[in-house]
Tab-separated table of C-alpha atoms in Angstrom:
chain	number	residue	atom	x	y	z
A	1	UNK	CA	14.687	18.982	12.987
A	2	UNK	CA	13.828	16.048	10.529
A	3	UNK	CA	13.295	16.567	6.620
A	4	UNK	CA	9.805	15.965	5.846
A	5	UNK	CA	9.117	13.289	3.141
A	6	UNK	CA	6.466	15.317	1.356
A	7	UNK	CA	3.877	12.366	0.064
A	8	UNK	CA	2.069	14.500	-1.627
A	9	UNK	CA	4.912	15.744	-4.383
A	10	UNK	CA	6.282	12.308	-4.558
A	11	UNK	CA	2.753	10.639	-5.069
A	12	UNK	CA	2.305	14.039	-7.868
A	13	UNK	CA	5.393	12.471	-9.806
A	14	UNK	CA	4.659	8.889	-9.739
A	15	UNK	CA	0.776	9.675	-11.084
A	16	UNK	CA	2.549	11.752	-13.638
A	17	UNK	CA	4.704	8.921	-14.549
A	18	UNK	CA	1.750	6.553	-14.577
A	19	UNK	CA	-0.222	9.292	-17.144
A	20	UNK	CA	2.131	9.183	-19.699
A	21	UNK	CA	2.800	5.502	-19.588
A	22	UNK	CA	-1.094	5.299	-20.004
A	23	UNK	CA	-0.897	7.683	-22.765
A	24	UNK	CA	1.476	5.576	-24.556
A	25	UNK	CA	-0.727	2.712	-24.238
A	26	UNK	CA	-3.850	5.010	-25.687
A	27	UNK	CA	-2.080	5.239	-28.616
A	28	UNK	CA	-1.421	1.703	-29.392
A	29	UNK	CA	-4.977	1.391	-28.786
A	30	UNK	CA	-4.928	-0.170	-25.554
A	31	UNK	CA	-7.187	1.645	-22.101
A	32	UNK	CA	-6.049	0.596	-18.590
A	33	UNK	CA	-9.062	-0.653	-16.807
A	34	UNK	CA	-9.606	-0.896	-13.413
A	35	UNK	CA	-12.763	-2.490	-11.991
A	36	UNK	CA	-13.296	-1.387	-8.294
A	37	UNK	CA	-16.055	-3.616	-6.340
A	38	UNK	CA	-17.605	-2.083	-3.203
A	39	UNK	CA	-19.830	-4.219	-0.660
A	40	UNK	CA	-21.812	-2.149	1.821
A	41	UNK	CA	-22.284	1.369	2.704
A	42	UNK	CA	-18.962	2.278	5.081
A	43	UNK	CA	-18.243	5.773	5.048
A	44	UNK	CA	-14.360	5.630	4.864
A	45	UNK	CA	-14.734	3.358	2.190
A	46	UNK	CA	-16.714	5.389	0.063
A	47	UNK	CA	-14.746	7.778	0.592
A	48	UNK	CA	-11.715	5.599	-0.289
A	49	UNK	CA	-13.491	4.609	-3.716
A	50	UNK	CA	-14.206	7.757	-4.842
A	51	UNK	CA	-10.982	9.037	-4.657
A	52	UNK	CA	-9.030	6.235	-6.563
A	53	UNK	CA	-12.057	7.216	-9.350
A	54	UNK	CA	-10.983	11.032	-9.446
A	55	UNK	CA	-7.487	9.409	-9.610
A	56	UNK	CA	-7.941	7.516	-12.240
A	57	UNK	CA	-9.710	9.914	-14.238
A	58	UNK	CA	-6.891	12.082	-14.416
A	59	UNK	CA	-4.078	9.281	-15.140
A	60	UNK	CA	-6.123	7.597	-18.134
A	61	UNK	CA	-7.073	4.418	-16.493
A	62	UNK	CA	-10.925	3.487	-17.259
A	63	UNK	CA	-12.117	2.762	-14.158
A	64	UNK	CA	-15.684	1.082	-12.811
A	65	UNK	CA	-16.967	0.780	-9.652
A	66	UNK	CA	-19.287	-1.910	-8.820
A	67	UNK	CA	-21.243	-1.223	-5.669
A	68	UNK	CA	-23.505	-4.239	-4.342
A	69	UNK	CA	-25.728	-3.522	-0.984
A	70	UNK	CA	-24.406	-5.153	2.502
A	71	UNK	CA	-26.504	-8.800	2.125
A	72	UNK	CA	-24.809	-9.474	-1.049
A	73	UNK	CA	-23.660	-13.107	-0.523
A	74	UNK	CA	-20.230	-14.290	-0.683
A	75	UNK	CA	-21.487	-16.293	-4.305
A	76	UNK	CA	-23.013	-13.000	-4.827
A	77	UNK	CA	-18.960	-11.160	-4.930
A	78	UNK	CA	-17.790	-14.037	-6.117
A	79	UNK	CA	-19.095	-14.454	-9.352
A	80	UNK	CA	-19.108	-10.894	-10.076
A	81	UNK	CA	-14.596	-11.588	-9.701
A	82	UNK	CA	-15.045	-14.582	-12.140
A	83	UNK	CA	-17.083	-12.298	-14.419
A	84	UNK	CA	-14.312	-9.518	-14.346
A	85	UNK	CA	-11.570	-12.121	-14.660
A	86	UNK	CA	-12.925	-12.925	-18.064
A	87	UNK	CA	-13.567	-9.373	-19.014
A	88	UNK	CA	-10.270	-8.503	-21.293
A	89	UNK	CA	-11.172	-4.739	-20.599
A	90	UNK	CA	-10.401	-4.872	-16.980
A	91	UNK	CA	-6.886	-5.157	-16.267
A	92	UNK	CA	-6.921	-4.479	-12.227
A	93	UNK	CA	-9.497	-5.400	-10.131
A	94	UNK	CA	-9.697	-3.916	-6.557
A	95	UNK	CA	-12.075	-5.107	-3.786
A	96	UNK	CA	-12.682	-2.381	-1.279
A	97	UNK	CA	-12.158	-3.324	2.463
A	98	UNK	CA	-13.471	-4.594	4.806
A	99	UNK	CA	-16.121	-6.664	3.548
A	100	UNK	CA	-18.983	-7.567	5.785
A	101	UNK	CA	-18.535	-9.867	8.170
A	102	UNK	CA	-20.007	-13.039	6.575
A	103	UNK	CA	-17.846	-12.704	3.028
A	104	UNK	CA	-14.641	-14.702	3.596
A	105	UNK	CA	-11.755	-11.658	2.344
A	106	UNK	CA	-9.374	-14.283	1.893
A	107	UNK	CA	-11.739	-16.281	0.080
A	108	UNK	CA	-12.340	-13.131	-2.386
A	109	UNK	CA	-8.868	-11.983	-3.064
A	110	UNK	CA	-8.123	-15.495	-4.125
A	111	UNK	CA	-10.567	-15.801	-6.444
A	112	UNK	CA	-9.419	-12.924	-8.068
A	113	UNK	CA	-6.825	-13.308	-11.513
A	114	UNK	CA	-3.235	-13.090	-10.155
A	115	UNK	CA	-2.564	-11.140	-12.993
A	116	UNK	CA	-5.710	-8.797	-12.367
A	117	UNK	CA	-4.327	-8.468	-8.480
A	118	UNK	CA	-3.942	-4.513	-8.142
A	119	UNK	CA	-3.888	-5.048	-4.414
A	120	UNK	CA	-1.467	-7.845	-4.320
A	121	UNK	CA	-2.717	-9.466	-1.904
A	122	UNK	CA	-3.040	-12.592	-4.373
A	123	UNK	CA	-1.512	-15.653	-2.368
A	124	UNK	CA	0.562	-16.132	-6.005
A	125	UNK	CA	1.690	-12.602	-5.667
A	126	UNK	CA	2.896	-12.561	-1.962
A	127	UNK	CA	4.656	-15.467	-2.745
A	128	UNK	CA	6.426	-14.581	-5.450
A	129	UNK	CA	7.389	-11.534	-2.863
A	130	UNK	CA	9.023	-12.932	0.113
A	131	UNK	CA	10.813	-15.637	-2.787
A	132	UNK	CA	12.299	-12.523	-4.287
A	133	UNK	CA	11.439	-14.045	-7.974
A	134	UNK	CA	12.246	-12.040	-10.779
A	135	UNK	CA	9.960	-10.551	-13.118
A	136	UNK	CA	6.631	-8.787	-12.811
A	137	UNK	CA	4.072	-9.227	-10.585
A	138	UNK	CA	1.724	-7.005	-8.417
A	139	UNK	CA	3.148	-5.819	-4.681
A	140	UNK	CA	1.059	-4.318	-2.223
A	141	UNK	CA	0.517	-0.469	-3.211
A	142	UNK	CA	1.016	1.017	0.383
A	143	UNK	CA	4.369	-0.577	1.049
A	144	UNK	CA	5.431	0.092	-2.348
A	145	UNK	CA	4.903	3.510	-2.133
A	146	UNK	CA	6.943	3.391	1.207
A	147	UNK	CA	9.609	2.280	-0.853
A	148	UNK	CA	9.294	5.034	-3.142
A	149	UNK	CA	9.231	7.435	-0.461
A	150	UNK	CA	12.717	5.971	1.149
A	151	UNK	CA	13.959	6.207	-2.693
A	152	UNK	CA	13.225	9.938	-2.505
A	153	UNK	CA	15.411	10.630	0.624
A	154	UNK	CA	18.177	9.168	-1.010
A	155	UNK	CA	19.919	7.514	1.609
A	156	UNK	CA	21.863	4.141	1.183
A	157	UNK	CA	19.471	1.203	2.735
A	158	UNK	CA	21.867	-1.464	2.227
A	159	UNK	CA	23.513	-2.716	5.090
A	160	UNK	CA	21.399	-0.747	7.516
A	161	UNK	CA	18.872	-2.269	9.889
A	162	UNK	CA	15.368	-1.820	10.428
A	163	UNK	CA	11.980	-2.334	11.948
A	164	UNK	CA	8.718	-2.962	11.063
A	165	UNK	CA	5.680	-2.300	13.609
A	166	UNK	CA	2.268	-4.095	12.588
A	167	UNK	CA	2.584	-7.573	10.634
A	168	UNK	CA	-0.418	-6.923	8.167
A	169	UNK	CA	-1.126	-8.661	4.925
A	170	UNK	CA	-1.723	-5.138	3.443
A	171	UNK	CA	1.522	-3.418	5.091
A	172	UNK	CA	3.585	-4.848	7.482
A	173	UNK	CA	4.644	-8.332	5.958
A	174	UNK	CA	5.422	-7.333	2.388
A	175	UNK	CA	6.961	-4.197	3.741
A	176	UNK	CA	9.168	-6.269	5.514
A	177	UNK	CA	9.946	-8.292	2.272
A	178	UNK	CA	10.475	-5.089	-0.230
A	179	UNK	CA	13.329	-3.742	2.505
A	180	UNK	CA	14.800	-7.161	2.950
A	181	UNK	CA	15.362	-7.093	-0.991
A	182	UNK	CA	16.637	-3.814	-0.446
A	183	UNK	CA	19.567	-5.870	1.756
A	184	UNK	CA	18.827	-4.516	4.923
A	185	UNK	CA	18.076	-6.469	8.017
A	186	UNK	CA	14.814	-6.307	9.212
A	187	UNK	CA	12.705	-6.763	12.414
A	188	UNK	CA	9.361	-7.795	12.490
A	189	UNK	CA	7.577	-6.107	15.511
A	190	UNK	CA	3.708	-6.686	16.694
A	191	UNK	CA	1.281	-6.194	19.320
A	192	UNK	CA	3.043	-9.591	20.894
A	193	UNK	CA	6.111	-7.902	21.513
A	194	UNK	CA	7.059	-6.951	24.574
A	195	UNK	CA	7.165	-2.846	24.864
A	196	UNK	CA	10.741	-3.123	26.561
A	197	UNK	CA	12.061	-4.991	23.592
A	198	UNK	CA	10.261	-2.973	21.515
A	199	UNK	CA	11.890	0.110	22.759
A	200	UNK	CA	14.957	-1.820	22.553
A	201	UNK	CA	15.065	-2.496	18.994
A	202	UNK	CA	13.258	0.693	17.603
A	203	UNK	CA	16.384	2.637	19.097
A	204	UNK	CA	18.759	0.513	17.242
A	205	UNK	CA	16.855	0.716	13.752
A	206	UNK	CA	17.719	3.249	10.936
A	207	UNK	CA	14.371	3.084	9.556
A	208	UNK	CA	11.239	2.538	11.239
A	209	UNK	CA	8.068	1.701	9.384
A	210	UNK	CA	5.034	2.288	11.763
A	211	UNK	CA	1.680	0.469	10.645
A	212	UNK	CA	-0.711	-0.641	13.935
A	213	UNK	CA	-3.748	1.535	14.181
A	214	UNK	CA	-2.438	2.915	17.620
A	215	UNK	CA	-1.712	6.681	17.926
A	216	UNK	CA	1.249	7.995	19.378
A	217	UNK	CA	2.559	4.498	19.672
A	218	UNK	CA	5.819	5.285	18.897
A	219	UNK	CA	7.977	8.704	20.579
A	220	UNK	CA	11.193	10.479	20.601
A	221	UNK	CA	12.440	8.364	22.896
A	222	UNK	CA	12.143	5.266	20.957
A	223	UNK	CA	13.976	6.218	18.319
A	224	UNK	CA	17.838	6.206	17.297
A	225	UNK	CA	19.315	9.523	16.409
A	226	UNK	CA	19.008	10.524	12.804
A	227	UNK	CA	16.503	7.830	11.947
A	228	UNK	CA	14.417	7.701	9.277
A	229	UNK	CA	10.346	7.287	10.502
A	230	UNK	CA	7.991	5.876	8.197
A	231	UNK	CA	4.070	6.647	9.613
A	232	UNK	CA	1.951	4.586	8.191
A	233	UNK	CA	-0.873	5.047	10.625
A	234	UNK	CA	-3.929	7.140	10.058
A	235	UNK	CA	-6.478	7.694	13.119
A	236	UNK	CA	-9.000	10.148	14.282
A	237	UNK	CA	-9.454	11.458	17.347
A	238	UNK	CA	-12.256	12.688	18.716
A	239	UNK	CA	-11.672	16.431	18.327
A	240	UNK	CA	-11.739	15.155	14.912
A	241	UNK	CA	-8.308	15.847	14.131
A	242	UNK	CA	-5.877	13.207	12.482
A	243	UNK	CA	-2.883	11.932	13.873
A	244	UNK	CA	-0.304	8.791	12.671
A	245	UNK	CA	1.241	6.020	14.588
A	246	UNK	CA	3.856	8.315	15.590
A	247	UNK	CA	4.203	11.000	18.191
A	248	UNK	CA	5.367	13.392	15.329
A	249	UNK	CA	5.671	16.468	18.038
A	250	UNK	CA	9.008	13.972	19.794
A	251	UNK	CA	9.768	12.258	17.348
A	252	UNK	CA	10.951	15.076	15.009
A	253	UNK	CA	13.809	16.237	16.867
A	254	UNK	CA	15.002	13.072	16.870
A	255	UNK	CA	14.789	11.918	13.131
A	256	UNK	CA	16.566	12.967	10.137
A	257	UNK	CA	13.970	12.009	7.989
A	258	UNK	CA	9.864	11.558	8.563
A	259	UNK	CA	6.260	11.635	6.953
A	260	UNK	CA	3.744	13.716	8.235
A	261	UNK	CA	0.237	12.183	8.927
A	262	UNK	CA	-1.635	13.407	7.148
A	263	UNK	CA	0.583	14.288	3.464
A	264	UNK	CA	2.648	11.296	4.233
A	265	UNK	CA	2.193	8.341	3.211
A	266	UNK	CA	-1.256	8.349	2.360
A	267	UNK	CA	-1.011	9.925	-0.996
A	268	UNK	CA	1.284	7.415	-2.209
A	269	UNK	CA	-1.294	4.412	-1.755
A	270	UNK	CA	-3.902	6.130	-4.877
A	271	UNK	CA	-0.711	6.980	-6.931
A	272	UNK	CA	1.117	3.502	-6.954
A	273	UNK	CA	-2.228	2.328	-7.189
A	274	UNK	CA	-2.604	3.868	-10.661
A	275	UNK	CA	1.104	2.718	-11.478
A	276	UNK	CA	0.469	-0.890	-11.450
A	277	UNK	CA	-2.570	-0.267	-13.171
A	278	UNK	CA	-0.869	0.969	-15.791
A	279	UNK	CA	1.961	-1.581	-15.925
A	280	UNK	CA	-0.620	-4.749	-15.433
A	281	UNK	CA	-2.140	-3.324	-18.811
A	282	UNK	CA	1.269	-3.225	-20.439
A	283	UNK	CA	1.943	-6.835	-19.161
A	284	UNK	CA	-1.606	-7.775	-19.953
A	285	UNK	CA	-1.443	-7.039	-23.431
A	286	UNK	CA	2.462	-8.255	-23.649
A	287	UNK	CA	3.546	-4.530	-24.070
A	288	UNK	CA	6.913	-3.222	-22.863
A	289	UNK	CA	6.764	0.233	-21.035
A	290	UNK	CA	10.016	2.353	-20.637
């Protein structure tokens, strides 16, 4: 039977790790600020919101939520960003998705600071990404926290080959990105490819990172012996229960490693969201953090 990757103890450490780098900061007189905008009344995304507050809270960032009714204009969100780009107390600024249908997302997280670009969904900041340009900049917070996951299993990555499944802004593509840098050779897999090929190269990959919105998509049977299954997905059924990407019931026998859905990978999302909170403030105010 696989090892679980338990999300929830990792993403425990890292928000540790963020709390004390945000206590240093305290004490040189500087408060991580986050600025969280919210368009609309979706119940997952309140939900969503109100957690990264609680998180906050307890890591030392400040955080603000700005919540505008569904008609808010796209001028409306947009010069609320502009307002919060000048605000030198807000160091991360978040907008909550989706946005209704007639605001332009791309539109939005463009207009938001590069440097204030928690998400990192900045074009600046994906493209310093898949250039593999040194220094600091924001990455997206789910795949990072992939990353940090695969760190905690302490296998050797480089060399290895793998695939990702789902070619999302917010996942897929700078997933495939941060485990190219980590030197292994990656697959990029998506509702376009072919299920026999799919099959095909899922059962030759040593990790698999699973990110479509389908349940059950991938089994036992599409996986190599002893790989390591990254389940990204999060969906509800209707008995209400939730489920991942992954047929976890086959696919555990076969893995040596994999998350559970839920306690997976969804914890890690809030706590490397708080990290790079914390280390845009350092970087912000030209401070270096251990």
């Amino acid at each position: 039977m696989a090892t679980l990757i338990d999300g929830k103890t990792i993403a425990q450490t890292v928000r540790a790790r963020a709390a004390e780098r945000a206590q240093k900061l305290a004490e040189m007189g500087i408060v991580p600020g986050l600025a969280v905008i919210l368009v609309g009344e979706d119940p997952a995304s309140q939900i969503y919101v109100r957690n990264k507050s609680r998180a906050a809270k307890k890591v030392g960032v400040q955080s603000q939520t700005i919540v505008m009714p569904v008609e808010t204009t796209e001028a409306e969100v947009l010069a609320i960003v502009a307002q919060l780009n000048e605000d030198a107390a807000v160091d991360a600024i978040l907008v909550q998705s989706p946005l209704p249908k007639h605001i332009d997302e791309e539109k939005v997280q463009e207009a938001i600071l590069p440097s204030k670009d928690v998400d990192g969904f900045h074009p600046e900041n994906i493209g310093r990404l898949f250039a593999n340009r040194a220094g600091y900049y924001p990455i997206a917070n789910t795949p990072r926290g992939v990353m940090t996951l695969l760190d905690a299993t302490q296998q050797t990555l480089h060399g290895k080959q793998a695939i990702v499944i789902g070619r999302s802004i917010l996942v897929g593509r700078p997933m495939f990105s941060l485990l190219e840098r980590a030197n292994m050779t990656v697959t990029l897999a998506h509702r376009h490819t072919p299920r026999a090929e799919l099959r095909r190269l899922t059962q030759q990959a040593d990790v698999v990172v699973v990110a479509t919105g389908v349940p059950g998509l991938i089994t036992g049977d599409d996986l190599k012996e002893g790989a390591t299954v990254i389940d990204v997905g999060i969906n509800r059924l209707a008995d209400g229960s939730l489920v991942g990407d992954v047929d976890f019931a086959s696919a555990e026998p076969k893995a040596a490693f994999i998350t559970p859905v839920p306690g997976g990978v969804g914890p890690m999302t809030i706590a490397t969201l708080m990290q790079t909170t914390v280390e845009l403030a350092a970087v912000n105010h030209g401070v270096e953090l251990d």
